[in-house]
Structures are given as structure tokens and as C-alpha cells.
Short mmCIF file of C-alpha atoms in Angstrom, two decimals:
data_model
loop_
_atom_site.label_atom_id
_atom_site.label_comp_id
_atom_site.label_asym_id
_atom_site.label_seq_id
_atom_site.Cartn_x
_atom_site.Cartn_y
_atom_site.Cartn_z
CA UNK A 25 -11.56 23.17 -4.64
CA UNK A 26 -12.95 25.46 -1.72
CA UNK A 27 -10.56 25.31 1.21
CA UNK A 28 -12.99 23.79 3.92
CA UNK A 29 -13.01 20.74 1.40
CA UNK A 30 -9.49 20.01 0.77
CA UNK A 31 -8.37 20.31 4.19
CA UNK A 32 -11.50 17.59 4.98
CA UNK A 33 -10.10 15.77 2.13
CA UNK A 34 -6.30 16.40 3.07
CA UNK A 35 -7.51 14.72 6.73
CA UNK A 36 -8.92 11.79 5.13
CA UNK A 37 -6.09 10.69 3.38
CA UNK A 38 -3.67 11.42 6.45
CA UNK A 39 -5.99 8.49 7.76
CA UNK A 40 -5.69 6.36 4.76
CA UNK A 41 -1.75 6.59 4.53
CA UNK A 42 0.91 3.87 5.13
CA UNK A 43 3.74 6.22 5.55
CA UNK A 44 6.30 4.35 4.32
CA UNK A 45 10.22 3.70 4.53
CA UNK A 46 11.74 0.79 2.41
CA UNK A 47 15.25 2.54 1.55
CA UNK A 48 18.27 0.88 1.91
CA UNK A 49 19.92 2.22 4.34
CA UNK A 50 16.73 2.24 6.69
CA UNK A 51 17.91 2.31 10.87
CA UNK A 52 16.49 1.71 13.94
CA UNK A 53 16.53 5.74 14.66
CA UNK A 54 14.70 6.11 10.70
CA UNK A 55 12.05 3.97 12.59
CA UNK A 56 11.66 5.93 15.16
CA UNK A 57 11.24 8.72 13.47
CA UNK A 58 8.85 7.19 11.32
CA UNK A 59 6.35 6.53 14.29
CA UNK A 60 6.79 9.89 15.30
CA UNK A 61 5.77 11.38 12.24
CA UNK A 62 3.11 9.11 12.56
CA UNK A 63 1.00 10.53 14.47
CA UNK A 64 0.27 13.84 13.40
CA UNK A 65 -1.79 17.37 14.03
CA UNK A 66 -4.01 16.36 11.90
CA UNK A 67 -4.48 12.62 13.11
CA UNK A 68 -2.96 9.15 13.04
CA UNK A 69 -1.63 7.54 9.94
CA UNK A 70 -3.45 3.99 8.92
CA UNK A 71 -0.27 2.44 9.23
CA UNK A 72 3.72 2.36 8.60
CA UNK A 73 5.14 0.19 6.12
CA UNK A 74 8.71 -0.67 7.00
CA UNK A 75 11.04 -3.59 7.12
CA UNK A 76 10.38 -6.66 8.33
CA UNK A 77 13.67 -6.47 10.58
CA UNK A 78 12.36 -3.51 12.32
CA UNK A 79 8.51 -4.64 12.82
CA UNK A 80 8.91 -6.23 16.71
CA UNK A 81 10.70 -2.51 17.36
CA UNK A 82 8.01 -0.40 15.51
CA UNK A 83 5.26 -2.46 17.34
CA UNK A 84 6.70 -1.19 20.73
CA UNK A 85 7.10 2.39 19.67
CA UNK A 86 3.25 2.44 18.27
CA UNK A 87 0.18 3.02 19.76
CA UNK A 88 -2.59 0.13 18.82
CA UNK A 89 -4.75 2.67 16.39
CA UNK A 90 -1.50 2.57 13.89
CA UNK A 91 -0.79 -0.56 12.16
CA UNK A 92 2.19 -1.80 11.07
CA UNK A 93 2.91 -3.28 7.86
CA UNK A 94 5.85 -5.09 6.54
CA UNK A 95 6.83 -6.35 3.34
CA UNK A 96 7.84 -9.86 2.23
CA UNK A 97 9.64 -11.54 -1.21
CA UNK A 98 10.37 -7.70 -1.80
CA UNK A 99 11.13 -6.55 -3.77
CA UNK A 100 12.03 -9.12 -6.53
CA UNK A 101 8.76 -10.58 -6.26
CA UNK A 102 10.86 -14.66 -6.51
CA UNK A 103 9.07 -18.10 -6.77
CA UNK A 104 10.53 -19.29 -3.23
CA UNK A 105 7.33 -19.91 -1.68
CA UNK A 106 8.96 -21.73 1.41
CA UNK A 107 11.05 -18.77 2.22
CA UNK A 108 8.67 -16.26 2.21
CA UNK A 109 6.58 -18.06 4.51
CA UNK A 110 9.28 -17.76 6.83
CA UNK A 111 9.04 -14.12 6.54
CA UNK A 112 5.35 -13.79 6.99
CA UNK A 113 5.86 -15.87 10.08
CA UNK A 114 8.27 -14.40 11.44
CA UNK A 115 6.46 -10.90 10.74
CA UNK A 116 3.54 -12.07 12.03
CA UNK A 117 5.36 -13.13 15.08
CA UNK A 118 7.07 -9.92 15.69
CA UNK A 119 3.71 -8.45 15.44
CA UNK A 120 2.74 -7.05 11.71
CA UNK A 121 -0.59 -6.35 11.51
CA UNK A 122 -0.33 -6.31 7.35
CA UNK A 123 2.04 -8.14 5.19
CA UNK A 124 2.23 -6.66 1.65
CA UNK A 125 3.44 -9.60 -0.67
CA UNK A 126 5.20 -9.20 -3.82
CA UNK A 127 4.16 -11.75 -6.30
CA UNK A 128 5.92 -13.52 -8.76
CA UNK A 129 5.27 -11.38 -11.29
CA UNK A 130 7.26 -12.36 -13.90
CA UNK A 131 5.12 -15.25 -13.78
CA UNK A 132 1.99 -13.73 -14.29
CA UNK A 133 0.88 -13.94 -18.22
CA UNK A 134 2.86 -17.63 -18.10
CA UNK A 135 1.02 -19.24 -15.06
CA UNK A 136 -1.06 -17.53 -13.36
CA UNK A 137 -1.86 -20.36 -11.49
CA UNK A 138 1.29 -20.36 -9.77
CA UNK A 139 0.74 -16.88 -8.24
CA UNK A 140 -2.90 -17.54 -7.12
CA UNK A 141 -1.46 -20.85 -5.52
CA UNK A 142 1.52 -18.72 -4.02
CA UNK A 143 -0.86 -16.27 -2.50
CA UNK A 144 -3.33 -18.64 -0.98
CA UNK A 145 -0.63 -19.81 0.66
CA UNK A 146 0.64 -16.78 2.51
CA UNK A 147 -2.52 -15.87 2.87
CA UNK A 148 -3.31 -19.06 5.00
CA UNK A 149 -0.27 -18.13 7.08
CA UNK A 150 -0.80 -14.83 7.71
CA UNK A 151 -3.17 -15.41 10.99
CA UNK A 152 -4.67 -12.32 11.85
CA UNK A 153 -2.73 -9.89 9.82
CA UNK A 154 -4.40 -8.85 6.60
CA UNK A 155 -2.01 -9.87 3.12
CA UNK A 156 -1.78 -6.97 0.17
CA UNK A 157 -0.60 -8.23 -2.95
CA UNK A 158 2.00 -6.06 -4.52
CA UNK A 159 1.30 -6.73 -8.33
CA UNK A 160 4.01 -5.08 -9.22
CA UNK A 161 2.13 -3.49 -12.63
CA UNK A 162 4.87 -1.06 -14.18
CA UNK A 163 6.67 -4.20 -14.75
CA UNK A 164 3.52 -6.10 -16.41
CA UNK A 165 3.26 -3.58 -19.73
CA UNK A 166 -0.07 -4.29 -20.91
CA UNK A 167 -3.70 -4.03 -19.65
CA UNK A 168 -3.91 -7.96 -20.04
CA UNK A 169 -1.58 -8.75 -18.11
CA UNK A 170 -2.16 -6.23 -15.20
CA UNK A 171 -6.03 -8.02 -15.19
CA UNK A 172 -4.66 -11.32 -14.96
CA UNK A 173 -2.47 -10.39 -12.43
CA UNK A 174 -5.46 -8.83 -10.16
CA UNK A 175 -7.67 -12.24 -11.35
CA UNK A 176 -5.17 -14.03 -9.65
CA UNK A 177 -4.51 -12.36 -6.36
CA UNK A 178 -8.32 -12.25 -5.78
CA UNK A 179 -8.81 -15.69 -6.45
CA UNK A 180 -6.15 -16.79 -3.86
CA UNK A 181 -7.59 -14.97 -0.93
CA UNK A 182 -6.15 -11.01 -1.42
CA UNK A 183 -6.96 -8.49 0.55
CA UNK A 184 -5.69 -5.67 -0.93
CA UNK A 185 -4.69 -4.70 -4.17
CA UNK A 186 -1.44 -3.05 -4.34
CA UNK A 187 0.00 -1.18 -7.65
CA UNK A 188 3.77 -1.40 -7.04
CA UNK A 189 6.75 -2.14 -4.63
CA UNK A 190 8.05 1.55 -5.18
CA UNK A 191 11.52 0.31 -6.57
CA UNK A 192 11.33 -0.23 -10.35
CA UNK A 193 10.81 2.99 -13.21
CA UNK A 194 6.85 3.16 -12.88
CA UNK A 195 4.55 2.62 -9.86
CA UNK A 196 1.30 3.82 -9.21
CA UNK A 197 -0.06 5.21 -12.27
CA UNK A 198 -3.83 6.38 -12.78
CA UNK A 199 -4.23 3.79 -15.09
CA UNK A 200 -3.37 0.91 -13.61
CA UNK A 201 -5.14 2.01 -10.17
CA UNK A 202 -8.30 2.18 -12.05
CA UNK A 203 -7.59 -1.99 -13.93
CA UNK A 204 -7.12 -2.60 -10.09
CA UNK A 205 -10.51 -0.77 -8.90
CA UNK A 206 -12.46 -1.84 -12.00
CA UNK A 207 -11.49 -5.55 -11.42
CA UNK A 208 -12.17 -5.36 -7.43
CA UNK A 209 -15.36 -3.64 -8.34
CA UNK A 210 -16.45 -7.10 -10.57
CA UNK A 211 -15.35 -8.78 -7.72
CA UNK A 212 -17.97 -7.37 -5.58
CA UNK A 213 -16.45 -4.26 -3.85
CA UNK A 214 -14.38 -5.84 -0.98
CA UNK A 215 -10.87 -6.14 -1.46
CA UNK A 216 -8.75 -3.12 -0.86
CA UNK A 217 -6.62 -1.06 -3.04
CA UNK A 218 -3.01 0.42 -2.43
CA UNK A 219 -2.00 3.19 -5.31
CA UNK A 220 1.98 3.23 -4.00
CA UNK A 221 4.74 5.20 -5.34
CA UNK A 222 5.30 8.28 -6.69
CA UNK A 223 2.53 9.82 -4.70
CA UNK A 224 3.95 13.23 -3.93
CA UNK A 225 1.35 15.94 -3.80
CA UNK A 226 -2.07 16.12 -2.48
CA UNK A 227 -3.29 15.94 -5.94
CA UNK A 228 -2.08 13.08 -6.68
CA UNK A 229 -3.56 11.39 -3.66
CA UNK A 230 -6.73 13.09 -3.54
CA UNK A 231 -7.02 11.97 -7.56
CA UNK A 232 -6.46 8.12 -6.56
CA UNK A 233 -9.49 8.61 -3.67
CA UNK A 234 -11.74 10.15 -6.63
CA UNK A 235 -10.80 7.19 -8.80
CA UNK A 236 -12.07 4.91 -6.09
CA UNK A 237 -15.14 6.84 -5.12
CA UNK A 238 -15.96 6.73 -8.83
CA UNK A 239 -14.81 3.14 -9.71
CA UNK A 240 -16.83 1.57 -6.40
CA UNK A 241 -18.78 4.08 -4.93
CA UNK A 242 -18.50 6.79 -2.73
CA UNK A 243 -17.85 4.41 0.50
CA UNK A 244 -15.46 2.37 -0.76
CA UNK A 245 -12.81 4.00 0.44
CA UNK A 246 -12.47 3.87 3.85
CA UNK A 247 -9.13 3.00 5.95
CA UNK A 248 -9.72 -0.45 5.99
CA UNK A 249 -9.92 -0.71 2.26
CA UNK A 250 -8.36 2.01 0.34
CA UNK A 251 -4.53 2.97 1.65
CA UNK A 252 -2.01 4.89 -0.30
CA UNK A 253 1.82 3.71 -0.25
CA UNK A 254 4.20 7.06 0.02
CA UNK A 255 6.69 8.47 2.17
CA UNK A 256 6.94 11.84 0.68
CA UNK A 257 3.60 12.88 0.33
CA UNK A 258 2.85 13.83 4.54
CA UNK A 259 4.02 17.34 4.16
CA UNK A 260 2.19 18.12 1.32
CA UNK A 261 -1.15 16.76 3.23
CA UNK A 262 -0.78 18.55 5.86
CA UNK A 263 -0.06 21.85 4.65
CA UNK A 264 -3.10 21.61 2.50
CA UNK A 265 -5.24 20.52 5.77
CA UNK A 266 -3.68 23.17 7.93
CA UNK A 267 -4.57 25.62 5.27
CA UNK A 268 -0.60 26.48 5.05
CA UNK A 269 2.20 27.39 2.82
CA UNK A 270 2.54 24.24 1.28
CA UNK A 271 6.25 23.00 0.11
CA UNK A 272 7.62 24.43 -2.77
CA UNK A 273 5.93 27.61 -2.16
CA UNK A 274 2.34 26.46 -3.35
CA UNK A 275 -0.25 28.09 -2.09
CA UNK A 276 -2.71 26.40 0.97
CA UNK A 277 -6.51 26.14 0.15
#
């Protein structure tokens, strides 16, 4: 790839990146830090994914142009419907401007009813924040399932199509990015897509845009409908669009 094209392409995804921090031990000051990083040489993020605890603070600390996004029922993915409506109102309160849902996955191939109901519901509750499903597909196994699972989430009112949570063995995969595109493609182009985890290298998130520009056409992915879920992969990206030493001593286009 010339270098005039990856560093375009490198700036694109900066812009299509919810620069993420779900770990554990998470702070206040991690936050912070976060929404520095944020905004970069190279641009603005789409938006910072963090905990739902810190989305009021994070809100503060951002300008408008960066969303933030919080996560709720993660990352189990349960069949409490009730409480996870009180996270997505709380989070909406506090001022998320997207709320990625895990869904009850493990009920997925046995009633799929029961997570289309689950995310109409948030969805209805989620006022003006958009709602990405987290389908949670290294933990599905098989093609049918994954399909059902995106079925589902479009039929109760998705937005977004999100691989995985970013917590469990597998995550974003090629393969299950492109059941995700394919079915949003039948579904007439509109609902988003979020490849997350294990996104480390340009490559891999340049390949994931490809997909999408292949899958559902060239404009398909813009910021408001394709995102990609890392927190790893910003160095990488910006090496490559800088035309810099990238890390690990690869070479910059």
C-alpha cells in the first residue's frame, strides 16, 4: 500500500475508533487519560467506551465531537432485563451518548425471542443515545447461531452490530465481522457494525474497513456506522498516518 494511502486510511480509522478501557482496575485518572489520548495529531476519536461509573466524569472532560459510550449487562450478557434498564438510565442520565448492550447470549439458539424482546426494550429506553448490541459471537460457535443472533438484534431495534465484549478467548474475528456485515447488508445497509477486540495493528483494522466497503459498499462505513472496539491499536494508527517508526520496530508507509 503506497504511503499517501495508508496514512489517509490510518486517519480514517482514528475517526472511526472507540478507544476503549473496560479493565478491572479502571480509575478516575485511567479516564482521564483516556480523553486525553483522545484527541489526537491526527484527529478526534469517534468515541470512548468506558464504564458506566465513570460516564458523568468523562462527559465533563470531553469535548461534544467525542462521544461517549458505556457498556451495560457486561459482560455476562444475564437475562435481568429490569436491572439493566437501570443502567441504561442511569447512563443515559449521566450523559452516554451510546450504550453497547450485551445480550443474553446464551439464550440465543434457545429463544431468540427473548433477546429481540430484551433489546427492544433497552432500546426504547435509551432516549437519544444510540444502543450497540454486543453479540458476543466467540461464545456462539457456529455460523447459525451467530445469524440468529444478528436476526434478533435487528429485529428489536439495533443500531449497531457489535462482535464481542473483549473479555472471553475469541472476539472480533474476520469471520464473524463479515456474518455481521452480510446480515446488515440483507437488512438494507443501515445498522452499524463494531469489529471489537483483539484489534492491534493497522492491518487488522484497515482489513475490517475493507470487509465493510466490500460487504455494503464503499460508503458504508462512515463514523456513524462502522466503529472499531480497541484500546491498543492508537499507536499503531498513528505511526502509520504520521508516516513513523511504528511499534515494534515496523516500518511507517
Amino acid at each position: 500500500m503506497a504511503g499517501g494511502t495508508a496514512a489517509r486510511r490510518a486517519k480514517a480509522l482514528i475517526a472511526r475508533l472507540d478507544l476503549t478501557n473496560l479493565a478491572e482496575d479502571c480509575s478516575e485518572a485511567d479516564v482521564a487519560a483516556l480523553c486525553d489520548r483522545a484527541e489526537t495529531p491526527a484527529g478526534p476519536v469517534a468515541a470512548i467506551c468506558i464504564w458506566p461509573e465513570f460516564v458523568a466524569f468523562a462527559r465533563r472532560e470531553l469535548s461534544a465531537r467525542i462521544k461517549v459510550a458505556t457498556v451495560v449487562n457486561f459482560p455476562m450478557g444475564g437475562a435481568d432485563v429490569d436491572a439493566t434498564l437501570a443502567e441504561t438510565r442511569q447512563a443515559v442520565a449521566d450523559g452516554a451518548d451510546e450504550i453497547d448492550l450485551v445480550v443474553a447470549y446464551d439464550r440465543v439458539e434457545s429463544d431468540p425471542g427473548f433477546v429481540e424482546a430484551q433489546v427492544r426494550t433497552i432500546k426504547a429506553h435509551c432516549g437519544h443515545a444510540k444502543l450497540k448490541t454486543i453479540l458476543e459471537t466467540g461464545r456462539l460457535f457456529d455460523e447459525a447461531a451467530i445469524r440468529t443472533a444478528c436476526h434478533a438484534a435487528i429485529a428489536g431495534g439495533a443500531d449497531f452490530l457489535k462482535t464481542s465484549t473483549g473479555k472471553v478467548e475469541v472476539n472480533a474475528t474476520p469471520a464473524s465481522a463479515r456474518m455481521l456485515l452480510e446480515e446488515i447488508a440483507k437488512a438494507g445497509g443501515t445498522v452499524g457494525c463494531k469489529p471489537a477486540g483483539g484489534i492491534r495493528t493497522f492491518e487488522d483494522a484497515d482489513g475490517y474497513m475493507r470487509l465493510a466497503e466490500t460487504i455494503c459498499g464503499s460508503d458504508y462505513p462512515s463514523p456513524d456506522r462502522f466503529r472499531l472496539g480497541a484500546s491498543g491499536v492508537l499507536a499503531d494508527l498513528l505511526a502509520v498516518a504520521a508516516g513513523t517508526e511504528r511499534p515494534g520496530g515496523k516500518a511507517g508507509y
